[in-house]
Amino acid sequence: EVQLVESGGGLIQPGRSLRLSCVASGFTFDDSAIHWVRQAPGKGLEWVSGISWNSANIDYAGSAKGRFTISRDNAKSSCYLQMNSLRTDDTALYYCLKDIGLNWGLGTLVTVSS
Amino acid sequence: QSALTQPRSVSGSPGQSVTISCTGTSSDVGDYNYVSWYQQHPGRAPKLMIYDVDKRPSGVPDRFSGSKSGNTASLTISGLQAEDEADYYCCSYAGSPWLFGGGTMLTVL
């Protein structure tokens, strides 16, 4: 069974940093692109970042560029999202997903507030 | 790049058909056959219903179908059932960034 489990969310003050993790199982991790998509409370979906299977292709949404860094460790079947200079509008449930989204995790909640 | 445009809400009675539109531009929806649709029930993670405009993942009922004409993609749900009541999001994943629509709330009357 394919599983994606996010962790690392929490309550954090504006300007601080947080690192999200996504641990995968049930499929060949190093064959798959991984993406992060977020959903602010009561709002729609927003793509944040994506990384190809070999880390050769990395992309960011404009809102994440320069502040967030995506990475992966295929040996650990894990993907990470380092989020710096967090703002209140980064408050959201952050999902990781495989390829085009056949499989999603349950998400990890990030709340940015003073 | 702007988000894709979807109607805020649609509704239909059980057994009827509904269509949700998703309008982009010639740079995204219009230029590539990389449009997906996700269903999201309250408190749940999104579920992929359609990819590559009109392909259904295994396990998705054939009541769900996708199409595209020009810069507009569409999701049609036929034989509406109560469990279809949910939010639906379209997505263009042709390149970077992925673009999502604002979401459409489907109400089954």
PDB file of C-alpha atoms in Angstrom:
ATOM      1  CA  GLU A   1       0.000   0.000   0.000  1.00  0.00           C
ATOM      2  CA  VAL A   2       1.329   3.405  -0.983  1.00  0.00           C
ATOM      3  CA  GLN A   3       1.764   5.700   1.996  1.00  0.00           C
ATOM      4  CA  LEU A   4       3.054   9.228   2.350  1.00  0.00           C
ATOM      5  CA  VAL A   5       3.405  10.566   5.881  1.00  0.00           C
ATOM      6  CA  GLU A   6       4.127  14.218   6.514  1.00  0.00           C
ATOM      7  CA  SER A   7       5.520  15.609   9.741  1.00  0.00           C
ATOM      8  CA  GLY A   8       7.243  18.664  11.134  1.00  0.00           C
ATOM      9  CA  GLY A   9       4.358  21.106  11.256  1.00  0.00           C
ATOM     10  CA  GLY A  10       3.422  23.172  14.268  1.00  0.00           C
ATOM     11  CA  LEU A  11       2.942  26.654  15.659  1.00  0.00           C
ATOM     12  CA  ILE A  12       5.780  28.964  14.713  1.00  0.00           C
ATOM     13  CA  GLN A  13       6.390  32.699  14.965  1.00  0.00           C
ATOM     14  CA  PRO A  14       6.678  34.881  11.860  1.00  0.00           C
ATOM     15  CA  GLY A  15      10.211  35.076  10.527  1.00  0.00           C
ATOM     16  CA  ARG A  16      11.229  31.692  11.953  1.00  0.00           C
ATOM     17  CA  SER A  17      12.042  28.470  10.104  1.00  0.00           C
ATOM     18  CA  LEU A  18      10.477  25.037   9.920  1.00  0.00           C
ATOM     19  CA  ARG A  19      11.433  21.821   8.142  1.00  0.00           C
ATOM     20  CA  LEU A  20       8.714  19.507   6.900  1.00  0.00           C
ATOM     21  CA  SER A  21       9.379  15.849   6.153  1.00  0.00           C
ATOM     22  CA  CYS A  22       7.533  13.364   3.986  1.00  0.00           C
ATOM     23  CA  VAL A  23       8.341   9.681   4.416  1.00  0.00           C
ATOM     24  CA  ALA A  24       7.140   7.350   1.681  1.00  0.00           C
ATOM     25  CA  SER A  25       6.528   3.622   1.525  1.00  0.00           C
ATOM     26  CA  GLY A  26       4.840   1.075  -0.700  1.00  0.00           C
ATOM     27  CA  PHE A  27       6.366   2.175  -4.001  1.00  0.00           C
ATOM     28  CA  THR A  28       9.733   2.777  -5.669  1.00  0.00           C
ATOM     29  CA  PHE A  29      10.486   6.177  -4.218  1.00  0.00           C
ATOM     30  CA  ASP A  30      13.405   6.979  -6.486  1.00  0.00           C
ATOM     31  CA  ASP A  31      11.222   6.503  -9.562  1.00  0.00           C
ATOM     32  CA  SER A  32       8.812   9.232  -8.537  1.00  0.00           C
ATOM     33  CA  ALA A  33       8.602  12.997  -8.504  1.00  0.00           C
ATOM     34  CA  ILE A  34       7.366  14.469  -5.237  1.00  0.00           C
ATOM     35  CA  HIS A  35       5.392  17.656  -4.804  1.00  0.00           C
ATOM     36  CA  TRP A  36       4.222  19.777  -1.891  1.00  0.00           C
ATOM     37  CA  VAL A  37       0.763  21.324  -2.079  1.00  0.00           C
ATOM     38  CA  ARG A  38      -0.759  23.449   0.655  1.00  0.00           C
ATOM     39  CA  GLN A  39      -4.256  24.439   1.663  1.00  0.00           C
ATOM     40  CA  ALA A  40      -4.915  27.431   3.875  1.00  0.00           C
ATOM     41  CA  PRO A  41      -7.846  27.031   6.277  1.00  0.00           C
ATOM     42  CA  GLY A  42     -11.098  27.169   4.312  1.00  0.00           C
ATOM     43  CA  LYS A  43      -9.257  27.887   1.061  1.00  0.00           C
ATOM     44  CA  GLY A  44      -8.265  26.048  -2.097  1.00  0.00           C
ATOM     45  CA  LEU A  45      -5.214  24.085  -3.119  1.00  0.00           C
ATOM     46  CA  GLU A  46      -1.913  25.787  -3.919  1.00  0.00           C
ATOM     47  CA  TRP A  47       1.104  24.044  -5.397  1.00  0.00           C
ATOM     48  CA  VAL A  48       4.259  24.959  -3.472  1.00  0.00           C
ATOM     49  CA  SER A  49       7.175  23.012  -4.901  1.00  0.00           C
ATOM     50  CA  GLY A  50       8.183  19.890  -6.801  1.00  0.00           C
ATOM     51  CA  ILE A  51      11.329  17.788  -7.186  1.00  0.00           C
ATOM     52  CA  SER A  52      12.114  15.182  -9.841  1.00  0.00           C
ATOM     53  CA  TRP A  53      13.219  11.642  -9.008  1.00  0.00           C
ATOM     54  CA  ASN A  54      16.920  12.508  -9.217  1.00  0.00           C
ATOM     55  CA  SER A  55      16.679  16.076  -7.865  1.00  0.00           C
ATOM     56  CA  ALA A  56      17.780  17.405 -11.254  1.00  0.00           C
ATOM     57  CA  ASN A  57      14.577  19.415 -11.689  1.00  0.00           C
ATOM     58  CA  ILE A  58      13.293  21.561  -8.853  1.00  0.00           C
ATOM     59  CA  ASP A  59      10.560  24.177  -9.090  1.00  0.00           C
ATOM     60  CA  TYR A  60       8.861  26.578  -6.730  1.00  0.00           C
ATOM     61  CA  ALA A  61       5.743  28.678  -6.698  1.00  0.00           C
ATOM     62  CA  GLY A  62       6.401  32.381  -6.679  1.00  0.00           C
ATOM     63  CA  SER A  63       5.273  32.573  -3.057  1.00  0.00           C
ATOM     64  CA  ALA A  64       7.947  30.032  -2.066  1.00  0.00           C
ATOM     65  CA  LYS A  65      10.847  31.085  -4.236  1.00  0.00           C
ATOM     66  CA  GLY A  66      13.794  32.346  -2.235  1.00  0.00           C
ATOM     67  CA  ARG A  67      12.338  31.221   1.092  1.00  0.00           C
ATOM     68  CA  PHE A  68      11.605  27.493   0.708  1.00  0.00           C
ATOM     69  CA  THR A  69      13.981  24.705  -0.318  1.00  0.00           C
ATOM     70  CA  ILE A  70      12.863  21.262  -1.385  1.00  0.00           C
ATOM     71  CA  SER A  71      15.173  18.261  -1.203  1.00  0.00           C
ATOM     72  CA  ARG A  72      15.008  14.496  -1.089  1.00  0.00           C
ATOM     73  CA  ASP A  73      16.975  11.530   0.203  1.00  0.00           C
ATOM     74  CA  ASN A  74      16.148   8.500  -1.906  1.00  0.00           C
ATOM     75  CA  ALA A  75      18.039   6.202   0.475  1.00  0.00           C
ATOM     76  CA  LYS A  76      15.568   7.197   3.178  1.00  0.00           C
ATOM     77  CA  SER A  77      12.525   7.426   0.893  1.00  0.00           C
ATOM     78  CA  SER A  78      12.064  10.931   2.208  1.00  0.00           C
ATOM     79  CA  CYS A  79      11.400  14.399   0.889  1.00  0.00           C
ATOM     80  CA  TYR A  80      11.890  17.619   2.819  1.00  0.00           C
ATOM     81  CA  LEU A  81      10.637  21.167   2.629  1.00  0.00           C
ATOM     82  CA  GLN A  82      12.805  23.702   4.439  1.00  0.00           C
ATOM     83  CA  MET A  83      10.739  26.809   5.029  1.00  0.00           C
ATOM     84  CA  ASN A  84      12.507  30.009   6.096  1.00  0.00           C
ATOM     85  CA  SER A  85      11.262  33.526   6.807  1.00  0.00           C
ATOM     86  CA  LEU A  86       7.794  32.207   7.459  1.00  0.00           C
ATOM     87  CA  ARG A  87       4.864  34.590   7.143  1.00  0.00           C
ATOM     88  CA  THR A  88       1.350  34.470   8.498  1.00  0.00           C
ATOM     89  CA  ASP A  89       0.031  33.701   5.008  1.00  0.00           C
ATOM     90  CA  ASP A  90       2.073  30.491   4.979  1.00  0.00           C
ATOM     91  CA  THR A  91      -0.403  29.094   7.500  1.00  0.00           C
ATOM     92  CA  ALA A  92      -1.831  25.992   5.861  1.00  0.00           C
ATOM     93  CA  LEU A  93      -2.093  22.237   5.801  1.00  0.00           C
ATOM     94  CA  TYR A  94       0.888  21.004   3.801  1.00  0.00           C
ATOM     95  CA  TYR A  95       0.464  17.835   1.770  1.00  0.00           C
ATOM     96  CA  CYS A  96       3.114  15.828  -0.017  1.00  0.00           C
ATOM     97  CA  LEU A  97       2.072  13.880  -3.083  1.00  0.00           C
ATOM     98  CA  LYS A  98       3.568  11.452  -5.533  1.00  0.00           C
ATOM     99  CA  ASP A  99       3.832  12.322  -9.232  1.00  0.00           C
ATOM    100  CA  ILE A 100       0.560  13.965 -10.359  1.00  0.00           C
ATOM    101  CA  GLY A 101      -1.277  13.232  -7.170  1.00  0.00           C
ATOM    102  CA  LEU A 102      -2.552   9.673  -7.335  1.00  0.00           C
ATOM    103  CA  ASN A 103      -1.373   9.406  -3.741  1.00  0.00           C
ATOM    104  CA  TRP A 104      -1.424  12.100  -1.078  1.00  0.00           C
ATOM    105  CA  GLY A 105      -0.434  12.161   2.551  1.00  0.00           C
ATOM    106  CA  LEU A 106      -2.795  13.336   5.278  1.00  0.00           C
ATOM    107  CA  GLY A 107      -0.903  16.600   5.610  1.00  0.00           C
ATOM    108  CA  THR A 108       0.892  18.447   8.380  1.00  0.00           C
ATOM    109  CA  LEU A 109      -0.463  21.717   9.728  1.00  0.00           C
ATOM    110  CA  VAL A 110       1.751  24.784   9.820  1.00  0.00           C
ATOM    111  CA  THR A 111       0.466  27.748  11.802  1.00  0.00           C
ATOM    112  CA  VAL A 112       2.462  30.951  11.626  1.00  0.00           C
ATOM    113  CA  SER A 113       1.414  33.336  14.346  1.00  0.00           C
ATOM    114  CA  SER A 114       2.920  35.564  16.998  1.00  0.00           C
TER     115      SER A 114
ATOM    116  CA  GLN B   1       0.544  33.092 -13.765  1.00  0.00           C
ATOM    117  CA  SER B   2      -3.028  33.248 -12.501  1.00  0.00           C
ATOM    118  CA  ALA B   3      -5.032  30.424 -11.069  1.00  0.00           C
ATOM    119  CA  LEU B   4      -7.449  28.578 -13.316  1.00  0.00           C
ATOM    120  CA  THR B   5     -11.077  29.740 -13.225  1.00  0.00           C
ATOM    121  CA  GLN B   6     -13.803  27.462 -11.934  1.00  0.00           C
ATOM    122  CA  PRO B   7     -17.417  28.222 -10.940  1.00  0.00           C
ATOM    123  CA  ARG B   8     -17.762  28.606  -7.178  1.00  0.00           C
ATOM    124  CA  SER B   9     -20.601  26.128  -7.004  1.00  0.00           C
ATOM    125  CA  VAL B  10     -22.760  23.771  -9.032  1.00  0.00           C
ATOM    126  CA  SER B  11     -25.643  21.558  -8.054  1.00  0.00           C
ATOM    127  CA  GLY B  12     -27.716  18.707  -9.364  1.00  0.00           C
ATOM    128  CA  SER B  13     -30.242  16.113  -8.299  1.00  0.00           C
ATOM    129  CA  PRO B  14     -29.437  12.433  -7.869  1.00  0.00           C
ATOM    130  CA  GLY B  15     -29.240  10.709 -11.224  1.00  0.00           C
ATOM    131  CA  GLN B  16     -28.626  13.906 -13.156  1.00  0.00           C
ATOM    132  CA  SER B  17     -25.418  15.019 -14.822  1.00  0.00           C
ATOM    133  CA  VAL B  18     -23.348  18.061 -13.958  1.00  0.00           C
ATOM    134  CA  THR B  19     -20.364  19.653 -15.666  1.00  0.00           C
ATOM    135  CA  ILE B  20     -17.681  21.719 -13.979  1.00  0.00           C
ATOM    136  CA  SER B  21     -15.608  23.996 -16.175  1.00  0.00           C
ATOM    137  CA  CYS B  22     -12.007  25.042 -15.712  1.00  0.00           C
ATOM    138  CA  THR B  23     -10.719  27.917 -17.817  1.00  0.00           C
ATOM    139  CA  GLY B  24      -7.079  28.697 -18.319  1.00  0.00           C
ATOM    140  CA  THR B  25      -5.081  30.245 -21.127  1.00  0.00           C
ATOM    141  CA  SER B  26      -3.291  29.190 -24.285  1.00  0.00           C
ATOM    142  CA  SER B  27      -0.131  28.895 -22.168  1.00  0.00           C
ATOM    143  CA  ASP B  28      -1.466  26.232 -19.840  1.00  0.00           C
ATOM    144  CA  VAL B  29      -4.773  24.390 -20.366  1.00  0.00           C
ATOM    145  CA  GLY B  30      -4.903  25.256 -24.045  1.00  0.00           C
ATOM    146  CA  ASP B  31      -1.385  24.193 -24.888  1.00  0.00           C
ATOM    147  CA  TYR B  32      -0.995  20.853 -23.132  1.00  0.00           C
ATOM    148  CA  ASN B  33      -3.048  17.771 -22.388  1.00  0.00           C
ATOM    149  CA  TYR B  34      -1.974  17.821 -18.757  1.00  0.00           C
ATOM    150  CA  VAL B  35      -5.111  18.622 -16.818  1.00  0.00           C
ATOM    151  CA  SER B  36      -6.192  16.763 -13.712  1.00  0.00           C
ATOM    152  CA  TRP B  37      -9.230  16.863 -11.447  1.00  0.00           C
ATOM    153  CA  TYR B  38      -9.323  16.222  -7.705  1.00  0.00           C
ATOM    154  CA  GLN B  39     -12.256  15.507  -5.421  1.00  0.00           C
ATOM    155  CA  GLN B  40     -12.032  16.605  -1.799  1.00  0.00           C
ATOM    156  CA  HIS B  41     -14.502  15.759   0.926  1.00  0.00           C
ATOM    157  CA  PRO B  42     -14.445  17.883   4.100  1.00  0.00           C
ATOM    158  CA  GLY B  43     -11.528  17.031   6.335  1.00  0.00           C
ATOM    159  CA  ARG B  44     -10.041  14.623   3.812  1.00  0.00           C
ATOM    160  CA  ALA B  45      -7.053  14.737   1.477  1.00  0.00           C
ATOM    161  CA  PRO B  46      -7.796  15.346  -2.207  1.00  0.00           C
ATOM    162  CA  LYS B  47      -8.357  12.328  -4.445  1.00  0.00           C
ATOM    163  CA  LEU B  48      -7.282  12.165  -8.089  1.00  0.00           C
ATOM    164  CA  MET B  49     -10.297  11.575 -10.327  1.00  0.00           C
ATOM    165  CA  ILE B  50      -9.004  12.476 -13.800  1.00  0.00           C
ATOM    166  CA  TYR B  51      -5.517  13.017 -15.254  1.00  0.00           C
ATOM    167  CA  ASP B  52      -4.143  13.862 -18.691  1.00  0.00           C
ATOM    168  CA  VAL B  53      -7.488  15.559 -19.456  1.00  0.00           C
ATOM    169  CA  ASP B  54      -9.589  12.416 -19.780  1.00  0.00           C
ATOM    170  CA  LYS B  55      -7.925   9.422 -18.117  1.00  0.00           C
ATOM    171  CA  ARG B  56      -9.375   7.785 -15.014  1.00  0.00           C
ATOM    172  CA  PRO B  57      -7.180   6.157 -12.372  1.00  0.00           C
ATOM    173  CA  SER B  58      -8.093   2.625 -11.449  1.00  0.00           C
ATOM    174  CA  GLY B  59     -11.050   2.560  -9.092  1.00  0.00           C
ATOM    175  CA  VAL B  60     -12.645   5.829 -10.199  1.00  0.00           C
ATOM    176  CA  PRO B  61     -16.180   5.185 -11.489  1.00  0.00           C
ATOM    177  CA  ASP B  62     -16.779   5.740 -15.193  1.00  0.00           C
ATOM    178  CA  ARG B  63     -19.487   8.220 -14.190  1.00  0.00           C
ATOM    179  CA  PHE B  64     -16.596  10.684 -14.019  1.00  0.00           C
ATOM    180  CA  SER B  65     -15.244  11.917 -17.335  1.00  0.00           C
ATOM    181  CA  GLY B  66     -12.964  14.707 -18.490  1.00  0.00           C
ATOM    182  CA  SER B  67     -12.624  16.673 -21.678  1.00  0.00           C
ATOM    183  CA  LYS B  68     -11.033  19.805 -23.066  1.00  0.00           C
ATOM    184  CA  SER B  69     -11.877  22.354 -25.717  1.00  0.00           C
ATOM    185  CA  GLY B  70      -9.487  25.188 -26.381  1.00  0.00           C
ATOM    186  CA  ASN B  71      -8.496  26.807 -23.088  1.00  0.00           C
ATOM    187  CA  THR B  72     -11.299  25.185 -21.093  1.00  0.00           C
ATOM    188  CA  ALA B  73     -11.276  21.769 -19.481  1.00  0.00           C
ATOM    189  CA  SER B  74     -14.403  20.147 -18.100  1.00  0.00           C
ATOM    190  CA  LEU B  75     -15.311  17.467 -15.598  1.00  0.00           C
ATOM    191  CA  THR B  76     -18.648  15.763 -16.137  1.00  0.00           C
ATOM    192  CA  ILE B  77     -20.266  13.625 -13.475  1.00  0.00           C
ATOM    193  CA  SER B  78     -23.188  11.575 -14.707  1.00  0.00           C
ATOM    194  CA  GLY B  79     -25.692   9.654 -12.604  1.00  0.00           C
ATOM    195  CA  LEU B  80     -25.069  11.918  -9.611  1.00  0.00           C
ATOM    196  CA  GLN B  81     -24.915  10.209  -6.255  1.00  0.00           C
ATOM    197  CA  ALA B  82     -25.049  11.647  -2.769  1.00  0.00           C
ATOM    198  CA  GLU B  83     -21.404  10.727  -2.143  1.00  0.00           C
ATOM    199  CA  ASP B  84     -20.323  12.917  -5.070  1.00  0.00           C
ATOM    200  CA  GLU B  85     -21.064  15.980  -2.966  1.00  0.00           C
ATOM    201  CA  ALA B  86     -17.607  17.489  -2.437  1.00  0.00           C
ATOM    202  CA  ASP B  87     -15.213  20.182  -3.608  1.00  0.00           C
ATOM    203  CA  TYR B  88     -13.586  19.668  -7.006  1.00  0.00           C
ATOM    204  CA  TYR B  89     -10.323  21.213  -8.146  1.00  0.00           C
ATOM    205  CA  CYS B  90      -8.799  21.282 -11.597  1.00  0.00           C
ATOM    206  CA  CYS B  91      -5.068  21.510 -12.114  1.00  0.00           C
ATOM    207  CA  SER B  92      -2.790  22.215 -15.046  1.00  0.00           C
ATOM    208  CA  TYR B  93       0.538  20.462 -14.515  1.00  0.00           C
ATOM    209  CA  ALA B  94       2.114  21.171 -17.866  1.00  0.00           C
ATOM    210  CA  GLY B  95       5.129  22.796 -16.349  1.00  0.00           C
ATOM    211  CA  SER B  96       6.079  25.098 -13.574  1.00  0.00           C
ATOM    212  CA  PRO B  97       4.243  26.226 -11.654  1.00  0.00           C
ATOM    213  CA  TRP B  98       1.354  23.819 -11.375  1.00  0.00           C
ATOM    214  CA  LEU B  99      -1.839  25.848 -11.514  1.00  0.00           C
ATOM    215  CA  PHE B 100      -4.952  24.962  -9.546  1.00  0.00           C
ATOM    216  CA  GLY B 101      -8.438  26.244 -10.004  1.00  0.00           C
ATOM    217  CA  GLY B 102     -10.142  27.933  -7.086  1.00  0.00           C
ATOM    218  CA  GLY B 103     -12.385  24.941  -6.510  1.00  0.00           C
ATOM    219  CA  THR B 104     -16.050  24.174  -7.149  1.00  0.00           C
ATOM    220  CA  MET B 105     -18.458  23.041  -4.471  1.00  0.00           C
ATOM    221  CA  LEU B 106     -20.813  20.379  -5.821  1.00  0.00           C
ATOM    222  CA  THR B 107     -24.119  20.071  -3.999  1.00  0.00           C
ATOM    223  CA  VAL B 108     -26.327  17.052  -4.597  1.00  0.00           C
ATOM    224  CA  LEU B 109     -29.865  18.266  -3.980  1.00  0.00           C
TER     225      LEU B 109
END
